[in-house]
mmCIF file of C-alpha atoms in Angstrom:
data_model
loop_
_atom_site.group_PDB
_atom_site.id
_atom_site.type_symbol
_atom_site.label_atom_id
_atom_site.label_comp_id
_atom_site.label_asym_id
_atom_site.label_seq_id
_atom_site.Cartn_x
_atom_site.Cartn_y
_atom_site.Cartn_z
ATOM 1 C CA GLY Q 1 -8.959 -18.690 -9.449
ATOM 2 C CA PRO Q 2 -7.000 -21.945 -9.121
ATOM 3 C CA PHE Q 3 -3.705 -20.304 -8.144
ATOM 4 C CA PHE Q 4 -4.461 -17.379 -5.848
ATOM 5 C CA GLY Q 5 -7.966 -18.104 -4.591
ATOM 6 C CA ILE Q 6 -10.015 -14.928 -4.134
ATOM 7 C CA ILE Q 7 -8.622 -12.112 -6.298
ATOM 8 C CA SER Q 8 -11.165 -9.365 -5.584
ATOM 9 C CA ASN Q 9 -14.745 -8.654 -4.680
ATOM 10 C CA GLU Q 10 -16.971 -6.259 -6.606
ATOM 11 C CA GLN Q 11 -15.314 -3.333 -4.793
ATOM 12 C CA GLY Q 12 -11.877 -4.230 -6.132
ATOM 13 C CA LEU Q 13 -10.679 -5.386 -2.714
ATOM 14 C CA ARG Q 14 -9.053 -8.739 -2.035
ATOM 15 C CA GLU Q 15 -11.961 -9.843 0.099
ATOM 16 C CA ASP Q 16 -14.399 -12.738 -0.218
ATOM 17 C CA HIS Q 17 -17.352 -10.583 0.835
ATOM 18 C CA PRO Q 18 -18.556 -7.015 0.277
ATOM 19 C CA ILE Q 19 -17.494 -4.398 2.806
ATOM 20 C CA GLN Q 20 -20.523 -2.565 4.145
ATOM 21 C CA GLU Q 21 -20.428 1.203 3.911
ATOM 22 C CA GLN Q 22 -21.637 1.640 7.473
ATOM 23 C CA LYS Q 23 -19.691 0.217 10.408
ATOM 24 C CA THR Q 24 -21.434 -1.334 13.350
ATOM 25 C CA SER Q 25 -20.894 0.220 16.774
ATOM 26 C CA ASN Q 26 -18.631 -2.602 17.986
ATOM 27 C CA GLU Q 27 -16.596 -2.988 14.785
ATOM 28 C CA LEU Q 28 -12.855 -2.383 14.507
ATOM 29 C CA ARG Q 29 -12.137 -1.534 10.881
ATOM 30 C CA VAL Q 30 -8.566 -1.438 9.567
ATOM 31 C CA LEU Q 31 -7.773 -0.506 5.961
ATOM 32 C CA PHE Q 32 -4.527 -1.834 4.475
ATOM 33 C CA LEU Q 33 -3.087 0.220 1.598
ATOM 34 C CA GLY Q 34 -0.231 -1.395 -0.295
ATOM 35 C CA ASP Q 35 1.115 -3.178 -3.349
ATOM 36 C CA SER Q 36 1.436 -6.856 -4.283
ATOM 37 C CA CYS Q 37 3.122 -7.647 -0.966
ATOM 38 C CA THR Q 38 0.003 -6.491 0.868
ATOM 39 C CA PHE Q 39 -2.219 -8.134 -1.752
ATOM 40 C CA GLY Q 40 -0.471 -11.422 -1.040
ATOM 41 C CA TYR Q 41 0.948 -12.212 -4.468
ATOM 42 C CA GLY Q 42 1.534 -15.941 -4.994
ATOM 43 C CA LEU Q 43 -0.554 -16.913 -1.978
ATOM 44 C CA GLU Q 44 -4.068 -18.019 -1.253
ATOM 45 C CA HIS Q 45 -6.286 -15.234 0.042
ATOM 46 C CA SER Q 46 -6.271 -16.658 3.566
ATOM 47 C CA GLU Q 47 -2.455 -16.864 3.700
ATOM 48 C CA GLY Q 48 -1.784 -13.132 3.347
ATOM 49 C CA TYR Q 49 -0.757 -11.108 6.383
ATOM 50 C CA VAL Q 50 -3.946 -9.006 6.295
ATOM 51 C CA ASP Q 51 -6.116 -12.091 6.776
ATOM 52 C CA VAL Q 52 -3.714 -13.505 9.361
ATOM 53 C CA ALA Q 53 -3.889 -10.291 11.407
ATOM 54 C CA GLU Q 54 -7.696 -10.266 11.196
ATOM 55 C CA LYS Q 55 -8.013 -13.817 12.500
ATOM 56 C CA ILE Q 56 -5.656 -13.148 15.402
ATOM 57 C CA LEU Q 57 -7.389 -9.914 16.393
ATOM 58 C CA GLN Q 58 -10.826 -11.517 16.168
ATOM 59 C CA GLN Q 59 -9.692 -14.102 18.701
ATOM 60 C CA ARG Q 60 -8.116 -11.565 21.044
ATOM 61 C CA LEU Q 61 -10.697 -8.776 20.962
ATOM 62 C CA ALA Q 62 -13.674 -10.547 22.413
ATOM 63 C CA GLY Q 63 -16.967 -8.790 21.781
ATOM 64 C CA LYS Q 64 -15.644 -6.848 18.777
ATOM 65 C CA THR Q 65 -16.125 -7.475 15.111
ATOM 66 C CA VAL Q 66 -12.784 -7.107 13.340
ATOM 67 C CA GLU Q 67 -12.662 -6.163 9.672
ATOM 68 C CA CYS Q 68 -9.163 -5.951 8.145
ATOM 69 C CA ILE Q 69 -9.673 -4.731 4.584
ATOM 70 C CA ASN Q 70 -7.081 -5.700 1.980
ATOM 71 C CA ALA Q 71 -6.823 -2.852 -0.538
ATOM 72 C CA GLY Q 72 -3.379 -3.922 -1.758
ATOM 73 C CA VAL Q 73 -2.987 -3.927 -5.545
ATOM 74 C CA PRO Q 74 -0.029 -5.376 -7.491
ATOM 75 C CA GLY Q 75 1.946 -2.611 -9.170
ATOM 76 C CA TYR Q 76 0.719 0.194 -6.932
ATOM 77 C CA THR Q 77 2.995 2.899 -5.607
ATOM 78 C CA LEU Q 78 2.221 5.320 -2.799
ATOM 79 C CA PHE Q 79 0.773 7.626 -5.465
ATOM 80 C CA GLN Q 80 -1.961 5.108 -6.382
ATOM 81 C CA GLY Q 81 -2.460 4.402 -2.675
ATOM 82 C CA TRP Q 82 -3.070 8.094 -2.109
ATOM 83 C CA GLN Q 83 -5.452 8.236 -5.083
ATOM 84 C CA TYR Q 84 -7.419 5.258 -3.770
ATOM 85 C CA TRP Q 85 -7.689 6.718 -0.277
ATOM 86 C CA SER Q 86 -8.835 10.067 -1.694
ATOM 87 C CA THR Q 87 -11.717 8.400 -3.532
ATOM 88 C CA ASP Q 88 -13.002 5.034 -2.324
ATOM 89 C CA GLY Q 89 -10.799 4.349 0.687
ATOM 90 C CA GLN Q 90 -11.957 7.095 2.993
ATOM 91 C CA GLN Q 91 -15.591 6.174 2.284
ATOM 92 C CA LEU Q 92 -14.994 2.951 4.248
ATOM 93 C CA LYS Q 93 -14.402 5.020 7.421
ATOM 94 C CA PRO Q 94 -11.595 2.895 8.893
ATOM 95 C CA ASP Q 95 -10.394 3.328 12.464
ATOM 96 C CA LEU Q 96 -6.798 2.750 11.367
ATOM 97 C CA VAL Q 97 -5.022 2.846 8.014
ATOM 98 C CA VAL Q 98 -1.929 0.681 7.551
ATOM 99 C CA VAL Q 99 0.329 1.994 4.771
ATOM 100 C CA CYS Q 100 2.949 -0.277 3.175
ATOM 101 C CA PHE Q 101 4.702 0.898 -0.013
ATOM 102 C CA GLY Q 102 8.239 1.436 -1.289
ATOM 103 C CA GLY Q 103 8.908 -1.449 -3.683
ATOM 104 C CA ASN Q 104 7.304 -0.240 -6.915
ATOM 105 C CA ASP Q 105 8.088 3.364 -6.022
ATOM 106 C CA MET Q 106 11.788 2.837 -6.738
ATOM 107 C CA SER Q 107 11.150 1.089 -10.082
ATOM 108 C CA SER Q 108 10.913 2.987 -13.388
ATOM 109 C CA TRP Q 109 8.569 3.161 -16.365
ATOM 110 C CA ASP Q 110 10.473 5.754 -18.361
ATOM 111 C CA ASP Q 111 11.760 9.291 -17.778
ATOM 112 C CA LYS Q 112 8.655 10.404 -15.868
ATOM 113 C CA THR Q 113 7.334 9.802 -12.375
ATOM 114 C CA ASP Q 114 3.808 8.615 -11.606
ATOM 115 C CA LEU Q 115 2.880 12.161 -10.617
ATOM 116 C CA GLN Q 116 4.151 13.500 -13.949
ATOM 117 C CA HIS Q 117 2.315 10.809 -15.887
ATOM 118 C CA HIS Q 118 -0.892 11.655 -14.036
ATOM 119 C CA ALA Q 119 -0.510 15.389 -14.715
ATOM 120 C CA GLN Q 120 0.232 14.687 -18.369
ATOM 121 C CA PHE Q 121 -2.795 12.403 -18.646
ATOM 122 C CA LYS Q 122 -5.026 15.150 -17.274
ATOM 123 C CA ARG Q 123 -3.591 17.662 -19.765
ATOM 124 C CA ARG Q 124 -4.294 15.255 -22.626
ATOM 125 C CA GLN Q 125 -7.979 14.942 -21.721
ATOM 126 C CA PRO Q 126 -10.423 17.301 -23.474
ATOM 127 C CA PRO Q 127 -12.480 19.649 -21.320
ATOM 128 C CA GLY Q 128 -16.013 19.122 -20.114
ATOM 129 C CA ILE Q 129 -18.483 17.056 -22.085
ATOM 130 C CA LEU Q 130 -15.907 16.301 -24.802
ATOM 131 C CA ARG Q 131 -14.416 13.665 -22.507
ATOM 132 C CA SER Q 132 -17.448 11.452 -23.122
ATOM 133 C CA SER Q 133 -16.516 11.128 -26.799
ATOM 134 C CA SER Q 134 -13.825 8.638 -27.805
ATOM 135 C CA LEU Q 135 -13.195 10.576 -31.040
ATOM 136 C CA SER Q 136 -12.723 13.885 -29.246
ATOM 137 C CA ARG Q 137 -10.331 12.277 -26.748
ATOM 138 C CA ARG Q 138 -8.219 10.865 -29.587
ATOM 139 C CA LEU Q 139 -8.157 14.149 -31.496
ATOM 140 C CA TRP Q 140 -7.279 16.080 -28.348
ATOM 141 C CA ALA Q 141 -4.424 13.673 -27.586
ATOM 142 C CA MET Q 142 -3.067 14.067 -31.139
ATOM 143 C CA PHE Q 143 -2.650 17.798 -30.612
ATOM 144 C CA HIS Q 144 -1.254 17.369 -27.099
ATOM 145 C CA PRO Q 145 1.571 14.869 -27.621
ATOM 146 C CA VAL Q 146 3.598 13.320 -24.835
ATOM 147 C CA GLU Q 147 6.679 15.392 -24.107
ATOM 148 C CA SER Q 148 9.981 13.735 -23.265
ATOM 149 C CA THR Q 149 12.009 15.601 -20.691
ATOM 150 C CA SER Q 150 14.988 13.299 -20.327
ATOM 151 C CA ARG Q 151 16.442 10.040 -21.545
ATOM 152 C CA GLN Q 152 17.296 9.023 -18.002
ATOM 153 C CA PRO Q 153 14.810 6.698 -16.300
ATOM 154 C CA SER Q 154 13.099 8.176 -13.273
ATOM 155 C CA PRO Q 155 11.759 6.395 -10.190
ATOM 156 C CA ARG Q 156 7.995 6.084 -10.348
ATOM 157 C CA VAL Q 157 7.894 8.049 -7.091
ATOM 158 C CA THR Q 158 10.994 9.971 -6.085
ATOM 159 C CA PRO Q 159 11.954 10.049 -2.376
ATOM 160 C CA THR Q 160 10.949 13.728 -2.297
ATOM 161 C CA ASP Q 161 7.516 12.995 -3.791
ATOM 162 C CA PHE Q 162 7.212 9.999 -1.473
ATOM 163 C CA ASN Q 163 7.597 12.281 1.535
ATOM 164 C CA LEU Q 164 5.100 14.741 0.041
ATOM 165 C CA LEU Q 165 2.531 11.984 -0.494
ATOM 166 C CA LEU Q 166 3.026 10.634 3.024
ATOM 167 C CA GLY Q 167 2.200 14.111 4.290
ATOM 168 C CA LYS Q 168 -0.933 14.412 2.160
ATOM 169 C CA LEU Q 169 -2.089 10.963 3.182
ATOM 170 C CA HIS Q 170 -1.417 11.562 6.866
ATOM 171 C CA ASP Q 171 -3.268 14.892 6.870
ATOM 172 C CA SER Q 172 -6.282 13.375 5.121
ATOM 173 C CA ILE Q 173 -6.384 10.293 7.363
ATOM 174 C CA THR Q 174 -6.170 12.476 10.469
ATOM 175 C CA ALA Q 175 -8.929 14.756 9.142
ATOM 176 C CA ALA Q 176 -11.105 11.665 8.702
ATOM 177 C CA ASN Q 177 -10.690 10.920 12.435
ATOM 178 C CA SER Q 178 -8.590 7.870 11.668
ATOM 179 C CA LYS Q 179 -5.011 6.943 12.519
ATOM 180 C CA MET Q 180 -2.126 6.170 10.191
ATOM 181 C CA VAL Q 181 0.360 3.331 10.680
ATOM 182 C CA ILE Q 182 3.450 2.859 8.471
ATOM 183 C CA VAL Q 183 4.966 -0.528 7.657
ATOM 184 C CA VAL Q 184 8.518 -0.856 6.286
ATOM 185 C CA TRP Q 185 8.654 -3.931 4.050
ATOM 186 C CA PRO Q 186 11.777 -6.160 4.093
ATOM 187 C CA PHE Q 187 13.357 -7.167 0.769
ATOM 188 C CA LEU Q 188 15.298 -10.375 0.335
ATOM 189 C CA TRP Q 189 18.612 -8.653 -0.307
ATOM 190 C CA GLN Q 190 18.248 -6.749 2.966
ATOM 191 C CA VAL Q 191 17.813 -9.998 4.859
ATOM 192 C CA ALA Q 192 20.131 -12.389 2.999
ATOM 193 C CA GLU Q 193 22.887 -10.075 1.737
ATOM 194 C CA SER Q 194 23.092 -6.743 3.560
ATOM 195 C CA ARG Q 195 21.583 -5.702 6.849
ATOM 196 C CA GLU Q 196 22.748 -2.106 6.691
ATOM 197 C CA ARG Q 197 21.215 -0.806 3.463
ATOM 198 C CA PRO Q 198 17.821 0.856 3.949
ATOM 199 C CA THR Q 199 16.469 2.323 0.728
ATOM 200 C CA PRO Q 200 15.848 6.093 0.461
ATOM 201 C CA TRP Q 201 12.107 5.327 0.548
ATOM 202 C CA GLN Q 202 12.483 3.324 3.754
ATOM 203 C CA GLN Q 203 14.486 6.188 5.210
ATOM 204 C CA GLU Q 204 11.696 8.607 4.298
ATOM 205 C CA MET Q 205 9.137 6.406 6.073
ATOM 206 C CA THR Q 206 11.250 6.136 9.204
ATOM 207 C CA ALA Q 207 11.962 9.864 9.345
ATOM 208 C CA PHE Q 208 8.335 10.802 8.627
ATOM 209 C CA ALA Q 209 7.014 8.486 11.332
ATOM 210 C CA SER Q 210 9.462 9.905 13.862
ATOM 211 C CA GLN Q 211 8.675 13.503 12.929
ATOM 212 C CA HIS Q 212 4.899 13.064 13.131
ATOM 213 C CA GLU Q 213 4.819 10.546 16.000
ATOM 214 C CA ILE Q 214 3.254 7.846 13.844
ATOM 215 C CA GLU Q 215 3.395 4.165 14.725
ATOM 216 C CA LEU Q 216 6.062 2.477 12.588
ATOM 217 C CA VAL Q 217 6.474 -1.262 12.081
ATOM 218 C CA ASP Q 218 9.934 -1.980 10.639
ATOM 219 C CA LEU Q 219 9.840 -5.557 9.382
ATOM 220 C CA VAL Q 220 13.503 -5.652 8.332
ATOM 221 C CA PRO Q 221 14.927 -6.518 11.779
ATOM 222 C CA GLU Q 222 11.958 -8.842 12.336
ATOM 223 C CA PHE Q 223 12.970 -10.816 9.252
ATOM 224 C CA HIS Q 224 16.610 -10.867 10.326
ATOM 225 C CA THR Q 225 15.579 -12.818 13.408
ATOM 226 C CA LEU Q 226 13.226 -15.029 11.418
ATOM 227 C CA ALA Q 227 15.916 -15.745 8.807
ATOM 228 C CA ASP Q 228 18.297 -16.861 11.558
ATOM 229 C CA GLN Q 229 15.692 -19.432 12.556
ATOM 230 C CA HIS Q 230 14.410 -20.653 9.189
ATOM 231 C CA GLY Q 231 16.798 -19.323 6.526
ATOM 232 C CA SER Q 232 15.955 -16.468 4.176
ATOM 233 C CA GLN Q 233 14.835 -18.777 1.341
ATOM 234 C CA ALA Q 234 11.993 -20.060 3.513
ATOM 235 C CA LEU Q 235 10.669 -16.507 3.818
ATOM 236 C CA TYR Q 236 10.577 -15.369 0.185
ATOM 237 C CA LEU Q 237 8.969 -16.432 -3.083
ATOM 238 C CA ASP Q 238 11.266 -14.048 -4.984
ATOM 239 C CA GLN Q 239 13.189 -10.842 -4.262
ATOM 240 C CA GLY Q 240 10.315 -9.180 -2.441
ATOM 241 C CA HIS Q 241 7.184 -11.286 -1.966
ATOM 242 C CA ALA Q 242 7.003 -13.218 1.280
ATOM 243 C CA THR Q 243 5.975 -16.859 1.588
ATOM 244 C CA ALA Q 244 3.073 -18.062 3.691
ATOM 245 C CA LEU Q 245 5.538 -18.486 6.564
ATOM 246 C CA GLY Q 246 6.755 -14.909 6.199
ATOM 247 C CA ASN Q 247 3.197 -13.583 5.959
ATOM 248 C CA GLN Q 248 2.200 -15.522 9.057
ATOM 249 C CA HIS Q 249 4.914 -13.763 11.056
ATOM 250 C CA ILE Q 250 4.063 -10.359 9.574
ATOM 251 C CA GLY Q 251 0.408 -10.886 10.467
ATOM 252 C CA GLU Q 252 1.352 -11.715 14.047
ATOM 253 C CA VAL Q 253 3.558 -8.624 14.375
ATOM 254 C CA ILE Q 254 0.893 -6.336 12.921
ATOM 255 C CA ALA Q 255 -1.829 -7.901 15.058
ATOM 256 C CA ASP Q 256 0.261 -7.146 18.170
ATOM 257 C CA MET Q 257 0.699 -3.559 17.045
ATOM 258 C CA LEU Q 258 -2.982 -3.083 16.200
ATOM 259 C CA GLU Q 259 -4.084 -4.574 19.517
ATOM 260 C CA ASN Q 260 -1.884 -2.035 21.306
ATOM 261 C CA GLN Q 261 -3.307 0.773 19.166
ATOM 262 C CA VAL Q 262 -6.867 -0.218 20.016
ATOM 263 C CA THR Q 263 -6.004 -0.411 23.729
ATOM 264 C CA ASP Q 264 -4.322 3.011 23.609
ATOM 265 C CA ARG Q 265 -7.269 4.616 21.796
ATOM 266 C CA ALA Q 266 -9.720 3.108 24.247
#
């Protein structure tokens, strides 16, 4: 498109080429799970931190083919990230999986979480072959109405569910002989207004990484330093999405981390 460049390939990934199912013997494959910040909202495809990290690693890791796969989708929470990994993501057989969520998780649709919506959707689907009929699905839904549990809005993923999903994702990634990396995303208000206010979801990521000895990249202090140099407005398009300058720095930080991970594994 004219505004964002490449939106997705036929696999639903923000890539300008198909990702082969089989890796070559000298390929480093890194899968990035995330939301619109990972997708690179408002930026050209090549300006996002996933592409930046790939270019840097390709230069540094001579003799290796580097494939950094951008599976970020605007609007996703950790729940959708987990669902994607459980289906298509793990089929890509990545060496490392970089997980970056927490923004949409604290937003609300209504009085139900994403997990509750998913469970309710499954209950409202007819059994077996009846699912193939649009009429049967509509009739089934009529007799299984949506139930309201509260008038209070609920986070799409509560901190408790967030921790649960991190555990499920970590166990599955480990079972697939891959390695999980967690990235804590910096929001504008944490850089420009308050430097002492981690969200409950950020706290869950930090605690989970410490408990399970997982590599954690906390971008909040990184952006504090960058904001001192350039000003916070130069780093953000809005309250959460980073500019090309911000993504360039994030890509450099993540490339450093991934290079160390590859060296350690070797």
